[in-house]
PDB file of C-alpha atoms in Angstrom:
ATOM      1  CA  UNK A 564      18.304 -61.373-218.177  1.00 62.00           C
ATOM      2  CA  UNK A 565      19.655 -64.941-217.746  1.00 80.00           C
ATOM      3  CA  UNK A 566      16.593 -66.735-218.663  1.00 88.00           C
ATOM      4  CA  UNK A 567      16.412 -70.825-219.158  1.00 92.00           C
ATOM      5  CA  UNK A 568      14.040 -72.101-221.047  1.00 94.00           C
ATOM      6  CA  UNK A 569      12.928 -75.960-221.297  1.00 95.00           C
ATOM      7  CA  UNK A 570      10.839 -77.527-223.536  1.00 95.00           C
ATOM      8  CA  UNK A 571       8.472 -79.504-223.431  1.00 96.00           C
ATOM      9  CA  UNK A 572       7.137 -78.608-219.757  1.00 94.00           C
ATOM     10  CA  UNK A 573       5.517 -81.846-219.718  1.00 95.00           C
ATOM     11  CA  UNK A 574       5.478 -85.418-221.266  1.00 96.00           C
ATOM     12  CA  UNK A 575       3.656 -88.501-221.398  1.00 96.00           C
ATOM     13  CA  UNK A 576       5.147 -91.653-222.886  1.00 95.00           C
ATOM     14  CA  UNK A 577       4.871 -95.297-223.512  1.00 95.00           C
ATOM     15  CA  UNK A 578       7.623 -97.624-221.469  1.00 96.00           C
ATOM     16  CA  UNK A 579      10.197 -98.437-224.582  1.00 96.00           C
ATOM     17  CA  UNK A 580      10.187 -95.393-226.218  1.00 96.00           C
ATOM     18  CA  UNK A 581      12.505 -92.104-226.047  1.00 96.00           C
ATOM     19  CA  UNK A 582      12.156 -88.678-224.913  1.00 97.00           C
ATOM     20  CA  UNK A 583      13.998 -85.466-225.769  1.00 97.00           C
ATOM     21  CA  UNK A 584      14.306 -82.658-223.850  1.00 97.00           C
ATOM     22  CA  UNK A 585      15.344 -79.398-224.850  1.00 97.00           C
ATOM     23  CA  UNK A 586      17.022 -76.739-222.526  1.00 96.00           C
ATOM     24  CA  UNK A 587      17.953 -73.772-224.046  1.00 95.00           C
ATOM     25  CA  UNK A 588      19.597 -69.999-223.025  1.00 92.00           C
ATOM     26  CA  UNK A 589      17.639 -67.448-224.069  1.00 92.00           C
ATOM     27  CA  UNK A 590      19.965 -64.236-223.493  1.00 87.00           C
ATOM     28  CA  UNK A 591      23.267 -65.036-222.625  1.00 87.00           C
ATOM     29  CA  UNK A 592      25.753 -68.407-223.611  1.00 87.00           C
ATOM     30  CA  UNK A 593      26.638 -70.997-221.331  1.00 86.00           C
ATOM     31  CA  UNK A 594      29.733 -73.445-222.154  1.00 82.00           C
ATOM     32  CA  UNK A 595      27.971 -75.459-219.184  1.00 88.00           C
ATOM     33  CA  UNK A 596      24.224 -76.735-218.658  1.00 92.00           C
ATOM     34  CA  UNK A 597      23.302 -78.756-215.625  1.00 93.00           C
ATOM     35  CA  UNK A 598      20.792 -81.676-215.454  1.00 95.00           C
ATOM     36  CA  UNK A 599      19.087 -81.925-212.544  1.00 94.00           C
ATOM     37  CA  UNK A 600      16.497 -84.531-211.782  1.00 94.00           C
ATOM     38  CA  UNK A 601      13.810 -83.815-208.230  1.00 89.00           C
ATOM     39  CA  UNK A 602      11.864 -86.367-207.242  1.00 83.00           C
ATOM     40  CA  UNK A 603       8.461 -85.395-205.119  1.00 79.00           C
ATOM     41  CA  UNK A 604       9.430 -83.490-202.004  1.00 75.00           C
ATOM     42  CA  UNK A 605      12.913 -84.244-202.573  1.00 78.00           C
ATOM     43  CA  UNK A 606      15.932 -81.745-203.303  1.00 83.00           C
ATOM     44  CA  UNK A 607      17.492 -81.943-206.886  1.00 88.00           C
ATOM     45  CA  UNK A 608      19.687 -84.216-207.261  1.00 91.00           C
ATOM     46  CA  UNK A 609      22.762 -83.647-210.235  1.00 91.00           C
ATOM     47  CA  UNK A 610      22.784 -86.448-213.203  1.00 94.00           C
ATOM     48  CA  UNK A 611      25.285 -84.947-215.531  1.00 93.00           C
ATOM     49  CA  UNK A 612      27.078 -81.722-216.623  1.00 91.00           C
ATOM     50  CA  UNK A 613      26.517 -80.656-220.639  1.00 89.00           C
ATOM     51  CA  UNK A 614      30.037 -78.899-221.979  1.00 84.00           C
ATOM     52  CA  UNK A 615      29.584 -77.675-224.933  1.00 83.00           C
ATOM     53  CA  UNK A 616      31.825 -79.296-227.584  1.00 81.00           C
ATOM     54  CA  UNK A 617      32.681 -82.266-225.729  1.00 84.00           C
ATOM     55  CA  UNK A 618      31.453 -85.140-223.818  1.00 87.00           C
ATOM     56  CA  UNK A 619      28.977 -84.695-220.745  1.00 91.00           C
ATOM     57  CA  UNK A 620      30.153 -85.530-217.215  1.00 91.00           C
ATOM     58  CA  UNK A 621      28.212 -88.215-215.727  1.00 94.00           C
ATOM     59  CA  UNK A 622      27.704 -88.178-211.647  1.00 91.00           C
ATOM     60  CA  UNK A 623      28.389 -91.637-210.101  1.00 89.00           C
ATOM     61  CA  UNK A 624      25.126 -94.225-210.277  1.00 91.00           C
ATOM     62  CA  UNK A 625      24.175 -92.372-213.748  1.00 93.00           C
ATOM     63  CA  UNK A 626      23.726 -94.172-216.701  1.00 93.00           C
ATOM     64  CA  UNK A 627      25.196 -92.114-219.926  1.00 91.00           C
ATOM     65  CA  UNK A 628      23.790 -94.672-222.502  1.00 93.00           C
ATOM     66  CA  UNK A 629      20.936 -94.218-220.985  1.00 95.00           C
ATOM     67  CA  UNK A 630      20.597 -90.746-220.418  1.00 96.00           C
ATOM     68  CA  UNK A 631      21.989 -88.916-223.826  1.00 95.00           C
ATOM     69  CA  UNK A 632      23.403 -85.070-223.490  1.00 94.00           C
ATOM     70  CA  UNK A 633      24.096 -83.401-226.221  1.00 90.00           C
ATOM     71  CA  UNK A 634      25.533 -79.611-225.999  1.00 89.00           C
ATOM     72  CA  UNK A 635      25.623 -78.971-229.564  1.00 82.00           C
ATOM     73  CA  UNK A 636      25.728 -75.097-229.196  1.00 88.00           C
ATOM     74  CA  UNK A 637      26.384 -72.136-226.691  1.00 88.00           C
ATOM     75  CA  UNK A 638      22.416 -71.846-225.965  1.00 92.00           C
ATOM     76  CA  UNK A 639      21.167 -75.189-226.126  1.00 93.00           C
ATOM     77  CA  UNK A 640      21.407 -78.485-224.547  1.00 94.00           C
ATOM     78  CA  UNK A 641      19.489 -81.516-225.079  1.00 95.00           C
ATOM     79  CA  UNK A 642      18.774 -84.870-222.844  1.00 96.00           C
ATOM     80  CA  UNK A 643      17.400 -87.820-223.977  1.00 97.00           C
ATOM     81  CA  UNK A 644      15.647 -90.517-222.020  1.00 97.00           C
ATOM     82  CA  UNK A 645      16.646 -93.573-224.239  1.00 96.00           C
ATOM     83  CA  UNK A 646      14.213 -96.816-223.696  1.00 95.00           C
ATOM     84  CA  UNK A 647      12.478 -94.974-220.857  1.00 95.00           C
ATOM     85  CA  UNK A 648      10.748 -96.816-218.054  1.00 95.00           C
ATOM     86  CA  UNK A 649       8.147 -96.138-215.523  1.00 95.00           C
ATOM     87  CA  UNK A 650      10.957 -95.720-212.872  1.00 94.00           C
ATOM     88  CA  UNK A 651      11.854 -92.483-215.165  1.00 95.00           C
ATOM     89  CA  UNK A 652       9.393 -90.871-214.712  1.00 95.00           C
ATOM     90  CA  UNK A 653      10.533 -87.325-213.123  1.00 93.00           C
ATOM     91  CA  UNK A 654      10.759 -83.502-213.120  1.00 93.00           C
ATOM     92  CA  UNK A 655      14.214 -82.839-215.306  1.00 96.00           C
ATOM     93  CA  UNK A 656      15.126 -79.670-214.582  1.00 95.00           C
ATOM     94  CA  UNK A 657      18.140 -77.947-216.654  1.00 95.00           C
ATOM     95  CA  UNK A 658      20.193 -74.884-215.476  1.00 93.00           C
ATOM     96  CA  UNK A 659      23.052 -72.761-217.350  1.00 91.00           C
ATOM     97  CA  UNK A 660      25.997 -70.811-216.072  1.00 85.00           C
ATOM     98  CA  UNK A 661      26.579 -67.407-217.861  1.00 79.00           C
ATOM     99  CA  UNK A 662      29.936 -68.123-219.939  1.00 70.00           C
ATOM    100  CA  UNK A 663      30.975 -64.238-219.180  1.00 71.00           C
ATOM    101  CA  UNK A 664      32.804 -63.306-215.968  1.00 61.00           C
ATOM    102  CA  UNK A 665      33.582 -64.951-213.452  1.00 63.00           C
ATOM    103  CA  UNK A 666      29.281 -65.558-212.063  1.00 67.00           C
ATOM    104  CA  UNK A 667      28.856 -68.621-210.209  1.00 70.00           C
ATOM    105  CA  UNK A 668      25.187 -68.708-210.293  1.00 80.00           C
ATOM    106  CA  UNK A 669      23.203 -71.362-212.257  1.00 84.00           C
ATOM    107  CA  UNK A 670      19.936 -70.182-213.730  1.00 89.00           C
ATOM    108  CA  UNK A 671      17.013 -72.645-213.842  1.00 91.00           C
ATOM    109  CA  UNK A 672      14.758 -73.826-216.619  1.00 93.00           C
ATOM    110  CA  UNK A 673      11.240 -74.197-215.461  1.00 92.00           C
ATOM    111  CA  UNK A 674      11.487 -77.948-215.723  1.00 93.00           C
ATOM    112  CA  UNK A 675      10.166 -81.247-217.458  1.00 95.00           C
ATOM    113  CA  UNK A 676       7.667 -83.331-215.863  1.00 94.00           C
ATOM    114  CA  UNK A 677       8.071 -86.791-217.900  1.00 95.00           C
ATOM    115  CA  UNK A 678       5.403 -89.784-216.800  1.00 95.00           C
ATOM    116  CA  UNK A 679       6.457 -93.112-218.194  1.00 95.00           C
ATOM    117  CA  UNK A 680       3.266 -94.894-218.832  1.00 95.00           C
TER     118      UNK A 680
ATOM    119  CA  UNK B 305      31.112 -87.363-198.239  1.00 82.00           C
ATOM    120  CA  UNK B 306      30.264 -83.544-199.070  1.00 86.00           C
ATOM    121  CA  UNK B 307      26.942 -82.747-197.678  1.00 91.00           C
ATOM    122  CA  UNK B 308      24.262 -79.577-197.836  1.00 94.00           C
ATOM    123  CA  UNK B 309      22.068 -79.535-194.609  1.00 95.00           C
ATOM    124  CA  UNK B 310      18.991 -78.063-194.136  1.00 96.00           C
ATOM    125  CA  UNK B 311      16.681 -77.140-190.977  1.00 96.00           C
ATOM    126  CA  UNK B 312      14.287 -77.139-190.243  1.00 96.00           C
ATOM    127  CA  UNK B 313      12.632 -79.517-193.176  1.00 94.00           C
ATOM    128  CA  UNK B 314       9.449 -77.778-192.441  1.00 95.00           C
ATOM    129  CA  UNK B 315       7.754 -74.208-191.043  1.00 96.00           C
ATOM    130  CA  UNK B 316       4.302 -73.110-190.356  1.00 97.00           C
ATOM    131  CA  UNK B 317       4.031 -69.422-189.417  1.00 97.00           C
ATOM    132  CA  UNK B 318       1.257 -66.874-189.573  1.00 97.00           C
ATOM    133  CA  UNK B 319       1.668 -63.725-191.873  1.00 97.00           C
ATOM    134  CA  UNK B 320       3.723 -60.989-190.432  1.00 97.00           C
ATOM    135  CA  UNK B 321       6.446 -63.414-188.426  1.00 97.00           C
ATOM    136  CA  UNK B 322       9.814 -63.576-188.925  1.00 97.00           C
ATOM    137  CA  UNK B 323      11.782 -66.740-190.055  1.00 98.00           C
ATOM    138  CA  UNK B 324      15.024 -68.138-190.107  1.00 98.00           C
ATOM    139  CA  UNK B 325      15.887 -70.726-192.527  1.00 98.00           C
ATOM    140  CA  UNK B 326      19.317 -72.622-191.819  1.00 98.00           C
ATOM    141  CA  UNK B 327      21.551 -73.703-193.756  1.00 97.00           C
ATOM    142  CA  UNK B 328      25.105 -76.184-192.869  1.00 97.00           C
ATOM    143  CA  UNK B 329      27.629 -77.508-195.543  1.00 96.00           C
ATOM    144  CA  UNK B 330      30.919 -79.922-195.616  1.00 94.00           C
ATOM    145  CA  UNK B 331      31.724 -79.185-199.099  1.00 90.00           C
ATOM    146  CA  UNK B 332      35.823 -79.714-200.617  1.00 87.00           C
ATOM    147  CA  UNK B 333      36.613 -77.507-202.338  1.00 87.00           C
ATOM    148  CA  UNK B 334      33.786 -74.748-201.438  1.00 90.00           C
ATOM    149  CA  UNK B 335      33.716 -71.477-203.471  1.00 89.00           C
ATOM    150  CA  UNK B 336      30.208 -69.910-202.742  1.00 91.00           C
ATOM    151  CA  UNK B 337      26.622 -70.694-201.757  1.00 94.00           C
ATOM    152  CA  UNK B 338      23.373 -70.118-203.492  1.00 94.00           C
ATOM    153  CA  UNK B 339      19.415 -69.703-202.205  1.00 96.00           C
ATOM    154  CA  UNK B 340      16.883 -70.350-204.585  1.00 94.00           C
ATOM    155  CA  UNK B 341      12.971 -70.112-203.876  1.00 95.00           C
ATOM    156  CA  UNK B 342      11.038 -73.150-205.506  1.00 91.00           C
ATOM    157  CA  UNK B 343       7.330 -73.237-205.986  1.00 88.00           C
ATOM    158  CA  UNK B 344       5.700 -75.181-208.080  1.00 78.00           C
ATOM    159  CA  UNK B 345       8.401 -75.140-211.145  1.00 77.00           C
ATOM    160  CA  UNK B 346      12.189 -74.773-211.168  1.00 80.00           C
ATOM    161  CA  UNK B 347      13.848 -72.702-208.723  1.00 88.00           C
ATOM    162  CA  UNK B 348      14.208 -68.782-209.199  1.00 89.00           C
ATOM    163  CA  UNK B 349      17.538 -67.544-207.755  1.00 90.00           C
ATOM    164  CA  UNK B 350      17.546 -65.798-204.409  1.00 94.00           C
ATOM    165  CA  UNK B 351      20.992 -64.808-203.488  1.00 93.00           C
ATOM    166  CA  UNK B 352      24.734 -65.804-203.852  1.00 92.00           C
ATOM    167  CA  UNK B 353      26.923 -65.589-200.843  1.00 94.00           C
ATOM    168  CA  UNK B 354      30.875 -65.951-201.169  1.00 91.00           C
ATOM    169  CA  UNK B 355      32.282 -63.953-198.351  1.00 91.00           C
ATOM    170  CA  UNK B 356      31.984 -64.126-194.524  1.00 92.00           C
ATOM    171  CA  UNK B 357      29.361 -61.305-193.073  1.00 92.00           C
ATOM    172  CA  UNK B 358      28.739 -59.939-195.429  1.00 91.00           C
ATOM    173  CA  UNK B 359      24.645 -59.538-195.378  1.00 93.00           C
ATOM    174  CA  UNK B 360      22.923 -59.322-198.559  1.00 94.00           C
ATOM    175  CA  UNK B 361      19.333 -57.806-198.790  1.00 96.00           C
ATOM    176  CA  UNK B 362      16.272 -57.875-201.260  1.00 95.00           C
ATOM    177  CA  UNK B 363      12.855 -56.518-199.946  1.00 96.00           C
ATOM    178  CA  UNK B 364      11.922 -58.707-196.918  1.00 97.00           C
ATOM    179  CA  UNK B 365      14.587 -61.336-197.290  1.00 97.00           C
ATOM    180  CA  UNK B 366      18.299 -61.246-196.305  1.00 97.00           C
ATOM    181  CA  UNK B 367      21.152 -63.858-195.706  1.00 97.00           C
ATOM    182  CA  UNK B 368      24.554 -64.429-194.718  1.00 97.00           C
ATOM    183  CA  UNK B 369      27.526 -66.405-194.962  1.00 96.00           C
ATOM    184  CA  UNK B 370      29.799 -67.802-192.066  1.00 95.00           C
ATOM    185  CA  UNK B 371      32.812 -69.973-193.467  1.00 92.00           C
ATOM    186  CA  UNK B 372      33.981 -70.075-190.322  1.00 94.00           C
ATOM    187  CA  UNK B 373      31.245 -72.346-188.797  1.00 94.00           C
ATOM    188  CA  UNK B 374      30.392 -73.291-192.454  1.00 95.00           C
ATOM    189  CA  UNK B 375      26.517 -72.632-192.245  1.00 96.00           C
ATOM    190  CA  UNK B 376      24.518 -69.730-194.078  1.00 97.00           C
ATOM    191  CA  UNK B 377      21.086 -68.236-192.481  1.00 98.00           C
ATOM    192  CA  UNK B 378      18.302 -67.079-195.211  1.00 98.00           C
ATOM    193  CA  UNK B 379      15.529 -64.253-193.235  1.00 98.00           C
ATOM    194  CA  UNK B 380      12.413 -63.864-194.001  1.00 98.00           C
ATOM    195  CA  UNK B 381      10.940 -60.564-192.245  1.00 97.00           C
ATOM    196  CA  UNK B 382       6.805 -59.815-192.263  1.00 97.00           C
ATOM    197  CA  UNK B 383       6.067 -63.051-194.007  1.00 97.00           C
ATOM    198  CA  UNK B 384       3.370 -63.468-196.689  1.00 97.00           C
ATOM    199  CA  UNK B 385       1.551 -66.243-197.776  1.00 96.00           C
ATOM    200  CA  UNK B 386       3.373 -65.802-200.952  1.00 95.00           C
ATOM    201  CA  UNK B 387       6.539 -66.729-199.509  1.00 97.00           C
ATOM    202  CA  UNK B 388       5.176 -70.129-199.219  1.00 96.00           C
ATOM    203  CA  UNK B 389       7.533 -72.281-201.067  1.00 95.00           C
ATOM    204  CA  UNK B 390      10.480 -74.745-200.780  1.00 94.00           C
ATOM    205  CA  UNK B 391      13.859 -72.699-199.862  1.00 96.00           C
ATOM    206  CA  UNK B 392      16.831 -74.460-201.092  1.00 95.00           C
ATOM    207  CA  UNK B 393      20.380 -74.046-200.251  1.00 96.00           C
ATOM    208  CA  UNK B 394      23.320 -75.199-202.574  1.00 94.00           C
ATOM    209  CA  UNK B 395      27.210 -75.136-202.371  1.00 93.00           C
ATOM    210  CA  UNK B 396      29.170 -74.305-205.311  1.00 89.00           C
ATOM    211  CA  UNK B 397      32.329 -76.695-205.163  1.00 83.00           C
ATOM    212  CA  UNK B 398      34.869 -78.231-207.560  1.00 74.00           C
ATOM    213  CA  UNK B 399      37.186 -76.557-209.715  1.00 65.00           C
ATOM    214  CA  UNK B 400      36.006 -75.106-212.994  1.00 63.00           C
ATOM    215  CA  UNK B 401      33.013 -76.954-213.769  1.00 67.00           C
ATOM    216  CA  UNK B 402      31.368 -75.293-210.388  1.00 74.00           C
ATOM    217  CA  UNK B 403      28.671 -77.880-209.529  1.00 84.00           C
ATOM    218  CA  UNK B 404      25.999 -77.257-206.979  1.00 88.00           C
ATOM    219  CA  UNK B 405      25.671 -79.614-204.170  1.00 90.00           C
ATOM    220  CA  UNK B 406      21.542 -78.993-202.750  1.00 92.00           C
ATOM    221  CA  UNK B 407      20.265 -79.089-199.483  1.00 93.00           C
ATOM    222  CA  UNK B 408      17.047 -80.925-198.494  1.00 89.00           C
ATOM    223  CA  UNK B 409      14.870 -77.755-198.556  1.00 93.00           C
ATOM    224  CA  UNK B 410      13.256 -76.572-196.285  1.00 95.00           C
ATOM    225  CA  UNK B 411       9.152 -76.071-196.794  1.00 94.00           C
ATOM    226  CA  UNK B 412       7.937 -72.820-195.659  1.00 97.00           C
ATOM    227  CA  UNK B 413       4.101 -72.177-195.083  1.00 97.00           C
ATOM    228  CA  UNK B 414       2.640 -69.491-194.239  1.00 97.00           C
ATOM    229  CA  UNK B 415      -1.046 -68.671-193.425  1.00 96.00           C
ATOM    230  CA  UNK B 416      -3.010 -66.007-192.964  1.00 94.00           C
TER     231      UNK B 416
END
């Protein structure tokens, strides 16, 4: 149980363009999805918090036009990279809390590696 | 400023030693702590701690919480070289969101 599941694993674009990325709960729902972006032998550092229903919270120094979250259901949120530059370039990783009980534990997707060409 | 500390950053051990991983927060609010065990992907979840001394066990790894001195330890008994990875600590915190503060990791090799 409490599989994430991201998609694409990895993505190449041109500088100006935008990238979605999909993070979805396979066997349980989760009111709240984390994104997480790592940088190379770095911890993970929180960008935003995905409520489903309602607007994502940003963390300070995070840009929300730039960075899109959409929660549109119980199983899936979605991130876009609007007008992404080299400096994006990343591993995104996504996690979910189980909306049963009272389970503190977020479960990780296996990640999006996004290179900004 | 809540913080997640790690030590040490980095371990080299031969298979068959012991570890001990650290693991020292200043978190508001603090409600539990989490280890995960990150490879080359996203990290796979390890163990949840919420209550003081109370050891929790899977295999060859165990760990334990002290809110007292605010630090959690994360063993490693009879390494293997696939226990090579990145060990991160987090700190849930905050009210009902429950975000996850993440230490710096700590990189664990271990050879042959």
């Amino acid at each position: 149980g409490a599989v994430v599941s991201q998609h694409p694993s990895r993505v190449i674009c041109k500088s100006g363009t935008s990238v979605k990325i999909e993070c979805r709960s396979l066997d349980f729902q989760a009111t709240t999805m984390f994104w997480y972006r790592q940088f190379p032998k770095k911890s993970l550092m929180l960008m935003a918090t995905s409520n489903e229903g309602s607007k994502a919270t940003y963390e300070q120094g995070v840009e929300k036009d730039k960075f899109l979250i959409n929660h549109a259901s119980l199983t899936l949120s979605t991130l876009t990279v609007t007008s992404a530059h080299p400096e994006d370039s990343s591993f995104y990783i996504c996690s979910a809390r189980d909306a049963r009980g009272a389970d503190e534990t977020q479960y990780f997707g296996p990640g999006t590696r996004l290179l900004v060409l | 400023e809540d913080k997640v500390v790690q030590s040490p950053l980095s371990l080299v051990v031969h298979e068959g030693d012991t570890v001990t991983l650290n693991c020292s927060y200043e978190v508001t609010n603090f409600r539990s702590l989490l280890w995960y065990k990150q490879e080359k992907k996203a990290p796979t979840f390890l163990f949840m701690l919420t209550s003081s001394g109370i050891e929790k066990k899977s295999g060859r790894l165990s760990s334990i919480l002290d809110k007292k001195e605010l630090f959690s330890i994360l063993n490693i008994t009879a390494t293997q070289t696939g226990d090579s990875a990145i060990y991160l600590c987090a700190a849930v915190y905050g009210g009902a969101t429950n975000k996850l503060i993440f230490g710096t990791g700590t990189l664990l090799a271990v050879q042959p």
